[in-house]
Amino acid sequence: DIQMTQSPSSVSASVGDRVTITCRASQGISSWLAWYQQKPGKVPKLLIYAASSLQSGVPSRFSGSGSGTDFTLTITSLQPEDFATYYCQQANSFPLTFGGGTKVEIK
Amino acid sequence: EVQLVQSGAEVKKPGDSLKISCKASGYSFTSYWIGWVRQMPGKGLEWMGIIYPGDSNTRYSPSFQGQVTISADKSISTTYLQWSSLKASDTAMYYCARRLCSGGSCYVSFDSWGQGTLVTVSS
């Protein structure tokens, strides 16, 4: 199985900050990576697929980059509605696997 | 509008059987894979398995193989997740989600999600 390791596990930030979350795969996955946002008590929401493609309707302050084993989700100018937990997911091979999550909290 | 509507919350005892459902609408049900994802209380997301309703081709995570069964009924656009003997450790929220297809390509990521079914197993 491909292990997905996210860092940090949590980050405190202020509205307007730039936030970067990293996801590392235990083996190369090309660009087969997705990012999701989940707010407490809510359903996960797809933000980014294929490492850098923005899902329809997702604000452009979200962006993804990377390939191979190292990937990044960046939120430029954090908004109040962005405080949530973010998960990466490798889509390269079965079994699909998620990272452990990164909680973005209010500073 | 794509919709995945899951069955309601369940409270069961250890050893009980259970089948929860996910009814799809707003798209061609037989053309998109549907996955199931577990989220235990306060924990992260775990992929359980995926089914292609067109031919019921199914793949399971090794962690869930033999523990659950995923199935689909094309006639009513519904996928199912079932257990034959529940354990307390099956207590979790379970989500169904549709595989993403965009711009003529498909990706094994999930763009539409059901609202979740909370399963509580307690004696």
Coordinates of C-alpha atoms in Angstrom, one line a residue:
Chain A
D1 CA 0.0 0.0 0.0
I2 CA 1.1 3.6 -0.6
Q3 CA 1.4 5.5 2.6
M4 CA 0.5 9.2 2.5
T5 CA 2.1 11.4 5.1
Q6 CA 0.8 14.9 5.7
S7 CA 2.5 17.7 7.5
P8 CA 1.9 19.6 9.7
S9 CA -0.8 17.7 11.5
S10 CA -2.2 21.1 12.6
V11 CA -1.4 24.7 11.8
S12 CA -2.6 27.9 13.4
A13 CA -3.1 30.8 11.1
S14 CA -4.8 34.2 10.8
V15 CA -7.3 35.4 8.2
G16 CA -5.2 36.7 5.3
D17 CA -2.3 34.4 5.9
R18 CA -0.8 32.1 3.3
V19 CA -0.9 28.4 4.4
T20 CA 1.0 25.6 2.9
I21 CA 0.3 21.9 3.6
T22 CA 2.6 19.1 2.4
C23 CA 1.7 15.6 1.5
R24 CA 4.4 12.9 0.8
A25 CA 3.8 9.6 -0.8
S26 CA 5.8 6.5 0.2
Q27 CA 6.4 5.8 -3.5
G28 CA 6.0 7.8 -6.7
I29 CA 2.4 8.5 -7.8
S30 CA 3.0 10.7 -10.7
S31 CA 0.3 13.5 -10.5
W32 CA -2.4 11.2 -9.1
L33 CA -3.2 13.2 -6.0
A34 CA -6.3 14.9 -4.7
W35 CA -7.0 17.3 -1.9
Y36 CA -10.2 17.5 0.2
Q37 CA -11.5 19.9 2.7
Q38 CA -13.7 18.8 5.6
K39 CA -15.4 21.0 8.1
P40 CA -16.6 19.7 11.4
G41 CA -19.8 17.6 11.0
K42 CA -19.7 18.1 7.2
V43 CA -19.0 16.0 4.1
P44 CA -15.6 16.1 2.5
K45 CA -15.3 18.4 -0.4
L46 CA -12.9 17.9 -3.4
L47 CA -10.7 20.9 -3.9
I48 CA -7.9 19.7 -6.2
Y49 CA -7.4 16.7 -8.4
A50 CA -4.6 15.5 -10.6
A51 CA -2.3 17.4 -8.2
S52 CA -3.0 20.8 -9.6
S53 CA -6.4 20.9 -11.2
L54 CA -8.9 23.1 -9.4
Q55 CA -12.3 21.4 -9.0
S56 CA -15.2 23.4 -10.4
G57 CA -16.5 26.0 -8.0
V58 CA -13.5 26.0 -5.7
P59 CA -12.0 29.5 -5.1
S60 CA -8.8 30.3 -6.9
R61 CA -7.0 31.0 -3.6
F62 CA -6.6 27.2 -3.4
S63 CA -3.8 25.7 -5.5
G64 CA -2.0 22.4 -5.7
S65 CA 1.5 21.5 -6.9
G66 CA 3.9 18.6 -7.0
S67 CA 4.5 15.3 -8.7
G68 CA 6.2 12.0 -7.9
T69 CA 6.3 11.8 -4.1
D70 CA 6.0 15.4 -2.8
F71 CA 2.9 17.6 -3.1
T72 CA 1.7 20.9 -1.7
L73 CA -1.7 22.5 -1.1
T74 CA -1.5 26.2 -0.8
I75 CA -4.2 28.6 0.4
T76 CA -3.3 32.2 -0.3
S77 CA -5.1 34.8 1.8
L78 CA -6.9 32.4 4.3
Q79 CA -10.6 33.2 4.7
P80 CA -12.8 32.5 7.7
E81 CA -14.5 29.7 5.9
D82 CA -11.2 27.9 5.2
F83 CA -10.7 26.8 8.8
A84 CA -11.1 23.1 8.4
T85 CA -9.2 19.8 8.1
Y86 CA -7.5 19.0 4.8
Y87 CA -6.8 15.5 3.5
C88 CA -4.7 14.4 0.6
Q89 CA -5.5 11.2 -1.3
Q90 CA -3.4 9.2 -3.7
A91 CA -5.3 8.1 -6.8
N92 CA -2.4 6.2 -8.4
S93 CA -3.3 2.6 -7.4
F94 CA -5.5 0.5 -5.3
P95 CA -5.9 0.5 -2.4
L96 CA -6.6 4.2 -2.4
T97 CA -5.1 5.9 0.6
F98 CA -5.6 9.2 2.4
G99 CA -3.2 11.2 4.4
G100 CA -3.9 11.7 8.1
G101 CA -5.2 15.2 7.8
T102 CA -4.1 18.7 8.6
K103 CA -6.3 20.8 10.8
V104 CA -6.1 24.6 10.0
E105 CA -7.1 26.5 13.1
I106 CA -7.6 30.1 13.9
K107 CA -4.7 31.8 15.6
Chain B
E1 CA -27.9 17.9 -10.3
V2 CA -25.8 15.0 -9.0
Q3 CA -27.1 13.7 -5.8
L4 CA -26.1 10.7 -3.6
V5 CA -28.6 10.2 -0.8
Q6 CA -27.7 7.7 1.9
S7 CA -29.9 5.8 4.3
G8 CA -30.4 7.0 7.8
A9 CA -28.5 6.4 11.0
E10 CA -28.4 3.0 12.5
V11 CA -27.9 1.7 16.0
K12 CA -27.0 -2.0 16.2
K13 CA -25.7 -4.6 18.6
P14 CA -22.5 -6.5 18.1
G15 CA -23.1 -9.5 15.9
D16 CA -26.0 -7.9 14.0
S17 CA -26.1 -7.7 10.3
L18 CA -26.6 -4.4 8.4
K19 CA -27.0 -3.1 4.9
I20 CA -26.8 0.7 4.3
S21 CA -27.6 2.3 1.0
C22 CA -26.6 5.1 -1.3
K23 CA -29.2 6.2 -4.0
A24 CA -27.8 8.1 -6.9
S25 CA -29.7 10.6 -9.2
G26 CA -28.9 13.3 -11.7
Y27 CA -26.4 11.3 -13.8
S28 CA -25.9 7.9 -15.6
F29 CA -25.6 5.6 -12.6
T30 CA -24.0 2.8 -14.5
S31 CA -21.2 4.9 -15.9
Y32 CA -19.5 6.1 -12.8
W33 CA -17.7 4.2 -10.1
I34 CA -19.0 4.7 -6.5
G35 CA -16.6 4.4 -3.6
W36 CA -17.2 3.9 0.2
V37 CA -15.2 5.8 2.8
R38 CA -15.2 5.2 6.6
Q39 CA -14.6 7.9 9.2
M40 CA -14.3 6.7 12.7
P41 CA -15.2 9.2 15.5
G42 CA -12.6 12.0 15.6
K43 CA -10.4 10.3 13.0
G44 CA -9.5 10.6 9.3
L45 CA -10.8 9.2 6.1
E46 CA -10.3 5.5 5.1
W47 CA -11.1 4.2 1.7
M48 CA -13.0 0.9 1.9
G49 CA -13.8 -0.1 -1.6
I50 CA -15.3 0.9 -4.9
I51 CA -17.9 -0.6 -7.3
Y52 CA -18.7 0.0 -11.0
P53 CA -22.5 -0.3 -11.1
G54 CA -22.4 -1.0 -14.9
D55 CA -21.0 -4.5 -14.3
S56 CA -20.6 -4.7 -10.5
N57 CA -16.9 -4.9 -10.8
T58 CA -15.7 -4.3 -7.2
R59 CA -12.3 -3.6 -5.6
Y60 CA -11.7 -3.6 -1.8
S61 CA -9.1 -2.2 0.4
P62 CA -7.2 -5.1 2.0
S63 CA -8.2 -3.6 5.4
F64 CA -11.9 -4.2 4.6
Q65 CA -11.8 -7.2 2.3
G66 CA -13.9 -10.0 3.8
Q67 CA -15.3 -7.6 6.4
V68 CA -17.8 -5.9 4.3
T69 CA -19.6 -6.4 1.0
I70 CA -20.3 -3.7 -1.6
S71 CA -23.0 -4.2 -4.2
A72 CA -25.2 -2.3 -6.6
D73 CA -28.7 -2.5 -8.0
K74 CA -28.9 -0.9 -11.4
S75 CA -32.7 -1.0 -11.5
I76 CA -32.9 1.5 -8.6
S77 CA -29.6 3.3 -9.0
T78 CA -28.5 2.3 -5.5
T79 CA -25.2 1.0 -4.1
Y80 CA -25.0 -0.9 -0.8
L81 CA -22.5 -1.5 2.0
Q82 CA -23.2 -4.5 4.2
W83 CA -21.9 -6.3 7.2
S84 CA -22.8 -9.8 8.2
S85 CA -21.6 -9.5 11.8
L86 CA -21.0 -6.0 13.2
K87 CA -18.4 -5.2 15.8
A88 CA -18.1 -2.3 18.2
S89 CA -15.1 -1.1 16.1
D90 CA -17.4 -0.6 13.1
T91 CA -18.9 2.4 14.8
A92 CA -18.3 5.2 12.3
M93 CA -19.7 7.5 9.7
Y94 CA -19.8 5.9 6.3
Y95 CA -19.8 7.9 3.1
C96 CA -20.5 7.0 -0.5
A97 CA -18.9 9.1 -3.1
R98 CA -18.8 9.2 -6.9
R99 CA -15.6 8.9 -8.9
L100 CA -14.6 12.1 -10.7
C101 CA -14.8 12.4 -14.4
S102 CA -13.9 15.7 -16.0
G103 CA -13.0 16.8 -19.5
G104 CA -13.2 13.3 -20.9
S105 CA -10.9 11.8 -18.3
C106 CA -11.6 10.0 -15.1
Y107 CA -9.7 10.1 -11.9
V108 CA -9.9 7.9 -8.9
S109 CA -10.9 10.8 -6.7
F110 CA -14.4 11.7 -5.5
D111 CA -16.3 14.8 -6.5
S112 CA -19.8 14.1 -5.2
W113 CA -20.5 12.7 -1.8
G114 CA -23.5 11.4 0.1
Q115 CA -24.4 13.0 3.4
G116 CA -23.1 10.1 5.4
T117 CA -24.6 7.3 7.4
L118 CA -23.7 7.1 11.1
V119 CA -23.5 3.5 12.3
T120 CA -23.3 2.9 16.0
V121 CA -22.6 -0.6 17.3
S122 CA -23.1 -1.0 21.0
S123 CA -24.3 -3.6 23.4

